Amino acid sequence: MPRQAIYDEIELEDMSYDASKDLFHYPCPCGDRFEITRQQLRDAEDIARCPSCSLLIRVVFDPLDFEEDDDADQTAAQQVTSEGIATAVASAA
């Protein structure tokens, strides 16, 4: 598959954030908007796609800004696991 060209490079702070969808977006020349999720950024992905056309942009950001998200996700996962174990132990007793 041929590599697609990047239309532009956009700083993350120039993008808008939609908390309900947990994604950043930026206007596309076609009238739609480029989108990239927080999870993609946490995974060090830097390409935002427009769902309506073939354009791509590179999002310029500091991956260190998303390390706290990873820590919070790990803490939440550990808490859920701990609560599940505590519930299983309590119901077995």
mmCIF file of C-alpha atoms in Angstrom:
data_model
loop_
_atom_site.group_PDB
_atom_site.id
_atom_site.type_symbol
_atom_site.label_atom_id
_atom_site.label_comp_id
_atom_site.label_asym_id
_atom_site.label_seq_id
_atom_site.Cartn_x
_atom_site.Cartn_y
_atom_site.Cartn_z
ATOM 1 C CA MET A 1 0.000 0.000 0.000
ATOM 2 C CA PRO A 2 1.527 3.366 -0.968
ATOM 3 C CA ARG A 3 2.257 5.792 1.789
ATOM 4 C CA GLN A 4 -0.116 8.757 1.831
ATOM 5 C CA ALA A 5 1.216 12.302 1.951
ATOM 6 C CA ILE A 6 0.583 14.467 4.982
ATOM 7 C CA TYR A 7 -1.534 17.528 4.181
ATOM 8 C CA ASP A 8 -0.219 19.652 7.091
ATOM 9 C CA GLU A 9 1.298 19.571 10.575
ATOM 10 C CA ILE A 10 -0.893 20.999 13.344
ATOM 11 C CA GLU A 11 0.020 21.690 16.965
ATOM 12 C CA LEU A 12 -2.239 19.853 19.419
ATOM 13 C CA GLU A 13 -3.037 23.124 21.196
ATOM 14 C CA ASP A 14 -4.503 24.446 17.915
ATOM 15 C CA MET A 15 -7.037 21.610 17.872
ATOM 16 C CA SER A 16 -10.389 21.582 19.694
ATOM 17 C CA TYR A 17 -11.210 18.913 22.263
ATOM 18 C CA ASP A 18 -14.584 17.145 22.433
ATOM 19 C CA ALA A 19 -14.856 15.650 25.928
ATOM 20 C CA SER A 20 -18.026 13.674 25.132
ATOM 21 C CA LYS A 21 -16.214 11.783 22.348
ATOM 22 C CA ASP A 22 -12.777 12.003 24.007
ATOM 23 C CA LEU A 23 -11.107 13.241 20.816
ATOM 24 C CA PHE A 24 -9.365 16.235 19.336
ATOM 25 C CA HIS A 25 -10.507 17.709 16.036
ATOM 26 C CA TYR A 26 -9.413 20.301 13.498
ATOM 27 C CA PRO A 27 -11.245 21.695 10.428
ATOM 28 C CA CYS A 28 -10.546 19.959 7.114
ATOM 29 C CA PRO A 29 -10.674 21.853 3.796
ATOM 30 C CA CYS A 30 -13.414 19.446 2.614
ATOM 31 C CA GLY A 31 -15.790 20.813 5.264
ATOM 32 C CA ASP A 32 -15.516 17.919 7.723
ATOM 33 C CA ARG A 33 -12.808 17.694 10.374
ATOM 34 C CA PHE A 34 -9.672 15.740 11.165
ATOM 35 C CA GLU A 35 -10.013 13.594 14.295
ATOM 36 C CA ILE A 36 -7.631 11.860 16.684
ATOM 37 C CA THR A 37 -8.504 10.286 20.037
ATOM 38 C CA ARG A 38 -6.685 10.628 23.349
ATOM 39 C CA GLN A 39 -6.014 6.876 23.184
ATOM 40 C CA GLN A 40 -4.281 7.262 19.833
ATOM 41 C CA LEU A 41 -2.127 10.041 21.291
ATOM 42 C CA ARG A 42 -1.330 7.893 24.349
ATOM 43 C CA ASP A 43 -0.253 5.172 21.919
ATOM 44 C CA ALA A 44 2.110 7.728 20.298
ATOM 45 C CA GLU A 45 0.076 7.878 17.091
ATOM 46 C CA ASP A 46 0.373 11.296 15.490
ATOM 47 C CA ILE A 47 -1.761 11.034 12.345
ATOM 48 C CA ALA A 48 -5.283 12.482 12.383
ATOM 49 C CA ARG A 49 -7.637 11.447 9.598
ATOM 50 C CA CYS A 50 -10.601 13.142 8.012
ATOM 51 C CA PRO A 51 -13.492 10.653 7.848
ATOM 52 C CA SER A 52 -14.882 12.279 4.677
ATOM 53 C CA CYS A 53 -11.831 12.560 2.446
ATOM 54 C CA SER A 54 -8.334 11.140 2.091
ATOM 55 C CA LEU A 55 -6.442 13.981 3.787
ATOM 56 C CA LEU A 56 -4.202 13.336 6.777
ATOM 57 C CA ILE A 57 -2.475 15.694 9.176
ATOM 58 C CA ARG A 58 0.399 15.110 11.569
ATOM 59 C CA VAL A 59 -0.394 16.228 15.108
ATOM 60 C CA VAL A 60 2.582 17.784 16.863
ATOM 61 C CA PHE A 61 2.434 17.054 20.589
ATOM 62 C CA ASP A 62 4.541 15.999 23.556
ATOM 63 C CA PRO A 63 3.887 12.342 24.429
ATOM 64 C CA LEU A 64 4.871 13.118 28.023
ATOM 65 C CA ASP A 65 1.636 15.121 28.318
ATOM 66 C CA PHE A 66 -0.274 11.825 28.106
ATOM 67 C CA GLU A 67 1.765 9.814 30.615
ATOM 68 C CA GLU A 68 -0.602 10.904 33.402
ATOM 69 C CA ASP A 69 -3.483 9.406 31.393
ATOM 70 C CA ASP A 70 -1.625 6.080 31.295
ATOM 71 C CA ASP A 71 -1.000 6.214 35.052
ATOM 72 C CA ALA A 72 -4.683 7.000 35.735
ATOM 73 C CA ASP A 73 -5.807 4.133 33.471
ATOM 74 C CA GLN A 74 -3.484 1.684 35.222
ATOM 75 C CA THR A 75 -4.661 2.838 38.673
ATOM 76 C CA ALA A 76 -8.311 2.469 37.655
ATOM 77 C CA ALA A 77 -7.670 -1.013 36.226
ATOM 78 C CA GLN A 78 -5.873 -2.068 39.408
ATOM 79 C CA GLN A 79 -8.741 -0.710 41.526
ATOM 80 C CA VAL A 80 -11.338 -2.635 39.506
ATOM 81 C CA THR A 81 -9.249 -5.814 39.769
ATOM 82 C CA SER A 82 -8.786 -5.332 43.523
ATOM 83 C CA GLU A 83 -12.512 -4.717 44.030
ATOM 84 C CA GLY A 84 -13.322 -7.834 41.996
ATOM 85 C CA ILE A 85 -10.967 -9.944 44.097
ATOM 86 C CA ALA A 86 -12.359 -8.498 47.340
ATOM 87 C CA THR A 87 -15.931 -9.247 46.192
ATOM 88 C CA ALA A 88 -15.000 -12.802 45.201
ATOM 89 C CA VAL A 89 -13.286 -13.416 48.557
ATOM 90 C CA ALA A 90 -16.237 -11.946 50.500
ATOM 91 C CA SER A 91 -18.800 -14.048 48.648
ATOM 92 C CA ALA A 92 -16.713 -17.198 49.129
ATOM 93 C CA ALA A 93 -16.582 -16.658 52.894
#
